[in-house]
Coordinates of C-alpha atoms in Angstrom, one line a residue:
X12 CA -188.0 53.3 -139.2
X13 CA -184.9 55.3 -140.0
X14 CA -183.7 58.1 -137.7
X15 CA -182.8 60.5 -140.8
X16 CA -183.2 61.1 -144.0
X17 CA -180.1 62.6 -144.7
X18 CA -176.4 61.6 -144.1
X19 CA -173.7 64.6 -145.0
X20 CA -169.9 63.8 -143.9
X21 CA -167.3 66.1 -143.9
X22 CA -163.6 65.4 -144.4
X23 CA -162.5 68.7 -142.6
X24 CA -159.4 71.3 -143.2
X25 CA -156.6 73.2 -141.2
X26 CA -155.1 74.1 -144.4
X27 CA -153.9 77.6 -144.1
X28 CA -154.2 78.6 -147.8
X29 CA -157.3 77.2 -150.4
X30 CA -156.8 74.2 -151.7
X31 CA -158.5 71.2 -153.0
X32 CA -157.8 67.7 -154.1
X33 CA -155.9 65.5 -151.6
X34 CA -155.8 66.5 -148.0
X35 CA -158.1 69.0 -148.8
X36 CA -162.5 69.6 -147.7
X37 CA -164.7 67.0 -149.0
X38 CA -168.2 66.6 -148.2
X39 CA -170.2 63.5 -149.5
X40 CA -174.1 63.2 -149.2
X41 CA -176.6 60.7 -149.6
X42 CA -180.3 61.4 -148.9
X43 CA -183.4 59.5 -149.7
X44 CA -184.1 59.3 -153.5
X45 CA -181.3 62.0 -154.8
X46 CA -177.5 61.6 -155.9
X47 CA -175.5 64.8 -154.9
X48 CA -172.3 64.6 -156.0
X49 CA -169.1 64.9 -153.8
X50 CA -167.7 68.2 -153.3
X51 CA -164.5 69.6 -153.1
X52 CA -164.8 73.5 -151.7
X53 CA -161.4 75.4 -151.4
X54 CA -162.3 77.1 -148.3
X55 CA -163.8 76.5 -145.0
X56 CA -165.6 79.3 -145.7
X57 CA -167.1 77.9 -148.7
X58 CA -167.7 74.4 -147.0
X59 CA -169.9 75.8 -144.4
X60 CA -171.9 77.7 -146.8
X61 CA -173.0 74.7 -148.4
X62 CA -173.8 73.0 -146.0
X63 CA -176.0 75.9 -144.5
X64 CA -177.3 75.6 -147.7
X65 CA -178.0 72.3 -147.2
X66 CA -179.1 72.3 -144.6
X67 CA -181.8 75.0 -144.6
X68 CA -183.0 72.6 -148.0
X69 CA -183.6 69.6 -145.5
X70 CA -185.1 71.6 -142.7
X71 CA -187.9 73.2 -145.5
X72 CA -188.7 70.1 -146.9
X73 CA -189.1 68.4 -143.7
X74 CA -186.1 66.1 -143.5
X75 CA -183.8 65.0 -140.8
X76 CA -179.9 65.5 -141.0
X77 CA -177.1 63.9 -139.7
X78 CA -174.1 65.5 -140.1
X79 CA -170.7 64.0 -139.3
X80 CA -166.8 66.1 -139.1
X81 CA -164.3 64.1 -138.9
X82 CA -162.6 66.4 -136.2
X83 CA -162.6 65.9 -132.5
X84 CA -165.8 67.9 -130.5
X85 CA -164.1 67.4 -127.3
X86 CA -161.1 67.5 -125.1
X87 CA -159.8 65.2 -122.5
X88 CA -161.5 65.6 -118.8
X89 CA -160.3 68.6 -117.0
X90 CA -159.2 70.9 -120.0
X91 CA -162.8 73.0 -119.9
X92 CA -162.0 73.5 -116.3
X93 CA -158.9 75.1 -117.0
X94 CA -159.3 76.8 -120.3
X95 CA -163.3 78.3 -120.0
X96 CA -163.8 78.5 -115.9
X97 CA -166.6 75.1 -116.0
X98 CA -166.4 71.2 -117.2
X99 CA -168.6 71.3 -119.8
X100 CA -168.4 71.4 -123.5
X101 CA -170.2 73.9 -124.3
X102 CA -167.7 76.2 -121.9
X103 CA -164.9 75.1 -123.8
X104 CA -166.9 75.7 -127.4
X105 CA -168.1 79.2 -126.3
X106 CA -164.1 79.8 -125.5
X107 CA -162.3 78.8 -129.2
X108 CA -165.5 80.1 -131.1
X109 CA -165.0 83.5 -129.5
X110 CA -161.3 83.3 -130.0
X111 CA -160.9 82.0 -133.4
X112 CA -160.4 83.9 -136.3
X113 CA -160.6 82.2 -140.3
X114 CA -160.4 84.3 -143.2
X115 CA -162.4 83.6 -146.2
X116 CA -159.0 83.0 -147.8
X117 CA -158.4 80.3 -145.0
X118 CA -155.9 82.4 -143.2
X119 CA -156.4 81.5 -139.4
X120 CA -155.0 82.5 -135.7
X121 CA -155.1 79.1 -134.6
X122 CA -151.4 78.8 -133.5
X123 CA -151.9 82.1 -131.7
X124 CA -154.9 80.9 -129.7
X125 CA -153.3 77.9 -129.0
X126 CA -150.6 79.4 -127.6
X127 CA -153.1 82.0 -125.6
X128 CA -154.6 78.8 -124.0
X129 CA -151.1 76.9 -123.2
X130 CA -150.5 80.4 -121.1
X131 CA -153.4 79.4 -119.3
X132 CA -152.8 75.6 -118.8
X133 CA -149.5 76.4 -117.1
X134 CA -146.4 74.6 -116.9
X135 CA -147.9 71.2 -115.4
X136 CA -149.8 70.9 -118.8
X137 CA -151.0 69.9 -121.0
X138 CA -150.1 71.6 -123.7
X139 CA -151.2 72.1 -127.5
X140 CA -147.5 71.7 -129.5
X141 CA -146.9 71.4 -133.6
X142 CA -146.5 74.5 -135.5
X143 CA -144.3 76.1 -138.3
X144 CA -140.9 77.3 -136.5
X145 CA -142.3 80.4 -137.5
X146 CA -145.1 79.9 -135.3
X147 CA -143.5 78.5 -132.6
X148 CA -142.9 80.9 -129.0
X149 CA -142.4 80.6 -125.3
X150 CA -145.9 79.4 -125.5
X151 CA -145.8 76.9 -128.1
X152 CA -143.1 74.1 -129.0
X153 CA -142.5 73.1 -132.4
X154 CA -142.4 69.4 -130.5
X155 CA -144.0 68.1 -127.8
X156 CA -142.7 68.6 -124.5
X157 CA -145.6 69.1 -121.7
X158 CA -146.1 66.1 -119.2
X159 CA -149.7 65.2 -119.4
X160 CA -149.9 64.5 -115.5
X161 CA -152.6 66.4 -114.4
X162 CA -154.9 66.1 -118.2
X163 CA -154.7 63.4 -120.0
X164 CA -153.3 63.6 -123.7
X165 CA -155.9 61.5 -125.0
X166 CA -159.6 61.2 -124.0
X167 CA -161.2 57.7 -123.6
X168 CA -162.3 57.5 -127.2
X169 CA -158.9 57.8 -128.6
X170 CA -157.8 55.0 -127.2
X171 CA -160.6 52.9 -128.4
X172 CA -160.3 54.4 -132.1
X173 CA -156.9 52.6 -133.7
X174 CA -154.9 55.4 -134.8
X175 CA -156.5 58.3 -133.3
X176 CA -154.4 61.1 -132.6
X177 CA -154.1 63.4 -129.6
X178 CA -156.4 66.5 -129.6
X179 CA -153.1 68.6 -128.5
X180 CA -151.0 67.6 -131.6
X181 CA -151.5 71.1 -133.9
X182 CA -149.3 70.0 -136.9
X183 CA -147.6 67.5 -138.7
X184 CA -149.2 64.2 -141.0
X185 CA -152.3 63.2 -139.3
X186 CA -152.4 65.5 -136.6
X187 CA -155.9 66.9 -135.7
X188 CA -155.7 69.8 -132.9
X189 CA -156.0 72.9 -135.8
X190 CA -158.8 71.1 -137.6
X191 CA -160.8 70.8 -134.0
X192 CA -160.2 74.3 -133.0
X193 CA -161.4 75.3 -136.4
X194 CA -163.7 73.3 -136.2
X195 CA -165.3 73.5 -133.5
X196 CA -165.4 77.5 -134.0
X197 CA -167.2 77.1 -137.3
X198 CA -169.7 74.3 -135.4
X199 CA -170.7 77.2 -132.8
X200 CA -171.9 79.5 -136.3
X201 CA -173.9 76.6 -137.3
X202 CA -175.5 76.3 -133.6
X203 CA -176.0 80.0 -133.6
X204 CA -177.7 79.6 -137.2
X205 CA -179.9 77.0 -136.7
X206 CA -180.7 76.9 -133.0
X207 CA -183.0 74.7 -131.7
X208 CA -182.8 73.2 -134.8
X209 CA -179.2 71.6 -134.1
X210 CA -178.1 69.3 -131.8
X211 CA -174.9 68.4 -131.3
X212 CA -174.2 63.9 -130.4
X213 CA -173.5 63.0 -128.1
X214 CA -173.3 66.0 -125.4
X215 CA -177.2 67.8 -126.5
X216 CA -178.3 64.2 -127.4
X217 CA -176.6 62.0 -124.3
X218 CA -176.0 59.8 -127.4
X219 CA -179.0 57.7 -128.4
X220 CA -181.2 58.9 -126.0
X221 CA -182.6 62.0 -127.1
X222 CA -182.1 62.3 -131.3
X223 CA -185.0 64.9 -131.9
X224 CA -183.3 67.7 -133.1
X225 CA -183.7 67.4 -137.1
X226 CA -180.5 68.3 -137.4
X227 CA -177.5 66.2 -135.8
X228 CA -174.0 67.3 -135.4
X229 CA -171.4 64.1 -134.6
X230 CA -167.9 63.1 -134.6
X231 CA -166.9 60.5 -137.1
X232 CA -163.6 58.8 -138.0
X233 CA -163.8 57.6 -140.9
X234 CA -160.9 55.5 -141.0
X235 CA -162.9 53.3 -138.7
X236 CA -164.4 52.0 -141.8
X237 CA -163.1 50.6 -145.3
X238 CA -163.5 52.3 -148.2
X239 CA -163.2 52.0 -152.2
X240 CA -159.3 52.6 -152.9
X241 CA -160.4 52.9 -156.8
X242 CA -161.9 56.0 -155.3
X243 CA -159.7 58.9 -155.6
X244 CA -158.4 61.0 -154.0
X245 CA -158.7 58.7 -150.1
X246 CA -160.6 61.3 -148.1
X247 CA -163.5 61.7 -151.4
X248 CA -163.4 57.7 -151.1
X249 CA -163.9 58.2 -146.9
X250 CA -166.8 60.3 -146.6
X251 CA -168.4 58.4 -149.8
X252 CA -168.0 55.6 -147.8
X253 CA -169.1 57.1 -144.6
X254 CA -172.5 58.2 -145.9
X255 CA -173.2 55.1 -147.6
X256 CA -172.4 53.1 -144.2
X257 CA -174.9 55.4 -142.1
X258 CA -177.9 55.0 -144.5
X259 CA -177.1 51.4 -144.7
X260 CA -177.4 51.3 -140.8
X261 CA -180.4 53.7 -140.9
X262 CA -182.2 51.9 -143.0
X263 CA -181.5 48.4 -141.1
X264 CA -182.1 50.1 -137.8
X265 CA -179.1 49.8 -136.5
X266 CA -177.7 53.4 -137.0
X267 CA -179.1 54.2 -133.4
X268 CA -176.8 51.6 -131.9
X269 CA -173.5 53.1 -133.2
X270 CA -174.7 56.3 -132.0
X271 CA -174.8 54.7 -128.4
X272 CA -171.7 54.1 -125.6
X273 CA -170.9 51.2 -125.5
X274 CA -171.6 49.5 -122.7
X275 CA -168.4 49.0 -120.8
X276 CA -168.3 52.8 -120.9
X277 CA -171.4 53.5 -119.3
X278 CA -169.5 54.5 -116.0
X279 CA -168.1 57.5 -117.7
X280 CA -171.3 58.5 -119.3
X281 CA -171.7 61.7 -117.6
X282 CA -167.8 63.0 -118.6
X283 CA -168.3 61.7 -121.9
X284 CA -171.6 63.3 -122.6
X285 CA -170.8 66.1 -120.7
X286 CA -167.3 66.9 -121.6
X287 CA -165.3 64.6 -123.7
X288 CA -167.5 63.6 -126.5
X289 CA -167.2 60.1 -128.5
X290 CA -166.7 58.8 -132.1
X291 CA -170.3 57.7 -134.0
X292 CA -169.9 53.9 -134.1
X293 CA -166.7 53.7 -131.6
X294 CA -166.3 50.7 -129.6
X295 CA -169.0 48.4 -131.4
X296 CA -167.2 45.5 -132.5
X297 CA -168.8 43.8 -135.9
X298 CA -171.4 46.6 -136.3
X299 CA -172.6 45.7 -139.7
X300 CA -176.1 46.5 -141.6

């Protein structure tokens, strides 16, 4: 029987001004027995309203929701310590969401906060780095130039994920440290919104093991996964494919098994769950429908 019976996935936006087409928000959906077409808000602001949206649809009819960003929910082991006073993720969520500020025109602090929280890492690191020279200060580099001695520059999922790039990297092609404190602060409106309702894989869910919540927040990558290049522009063609993948899963049974670790991980269950998070499907060689 399948877990949910709708898949939404989000190709998420640090862009500082609206935009759409390429390198822009897209959110595909698939649910069972509609067609919703791909959407291409301007805003962040205008993303999460739909999905709210959404959302509250699913929850009044009765049907479950996965939901997948394709931002990092986590941080490498040690970084909640330092920047929210405890080692857990929801520390270091309760931190950006209370520091971040987005405009409705998509106008953000997020250099500044990043630079707030490299004055608290200290000089042995790490450090969040990329920004407009504009941007840059005392406190953040237009480079990189911390040592990542005493954290780690990229948690244990990044190094299974080909490509994956370091939570601290703030600008530049493929870089993904904006869209994750963004993110992450618009993920804390949605818990605050939907409460109980939400649960957020794998860290409220300890990955497979406890999937009640009808609605489930996750990390995805979608470049884990190939998708239609006659689709245009790539990241429409990504979360098409993504959503397509999960029901395909779902419906074979086999979505619960890329939302598990994988087994030569299970040492580090309790920091991944409990701090560092993890990419749906991640480590699962030839996991197929």
């Amino acid at each position: 029987m399948p877990l949910f019976d709708r898949y939404i996935a989000v190709d998420w936006s640090a862009n500082s001004r609206p935009k759409g087409g390429k390198d822009s928000i897209w959110i595909a959906e698939r649910g069972s027995g509609d067609s919703v077409p791909s959407l291409n808000p301007r805003t962040r602001h205008a993303a999460i309203s739909h999905l709210v949206e959404r959302l509250e649809g699913a929850l009044a009819a009765g049907e479950r929701s996965f939901v997948g960003f394709d931002f990092p929910f986590g941080y490498p082991q040690g970084a909640a310590l330092r920047l929210a006073g405890r080692p857990t993720w929801a520390a270091l969520w309760a931190k950006i969401g209370e520091a971040i500020v987005d405009g409705e025109n998509n106008r953000s602090n997020r250099f500044a906060v990043a630079a707030q929280f490299n004055a608290q890492l200290g000089d042995d690191g790490p450090r969040f780095w990329g920004c407009p020279v504009s941007a840059a200060s005392d406190s953040l580099s237009t480079h990189k130039l911390a040592r990542f001695d005493a954290i780690a520059e990229f948690r244990a999922v990044e190094k299974v994920a080909k490509g994956a790039k370091s939570t601290w990297q703030l600008f530049y092609n493929g870089s993904v440290g904006s869209q994750s404190l963004l993110g992450i602060a618009y993920l804390q409106r949605l818990r605050a919104r939907f409460g109980a309702a939400v649960a957020v894989w794998p860290f409220e869910t300890d990955f497979e093991r406890q999937l009640a919540a009808p609605i489930v927040l996750a990390e995805i990558y979608p470049s884990l996964d190939a998708h239609d290049p006659a689709v245009l522009p790539k990241d429409r063609a990504q979360v098409q494919a993504q959503v397509a993948r999960y029901a395909s899963l779902d419906a074979a049974d086999r979505f619960v098994h890329a939302l598990s670790l994988p087994q030569p991980f299970e040492p580090q269950r309790t920091t991944l769950a409990g701090e560092e998070g993890w990419i749906v499907g991640a480590g699962h060689v030839g996991l197929v429908a």
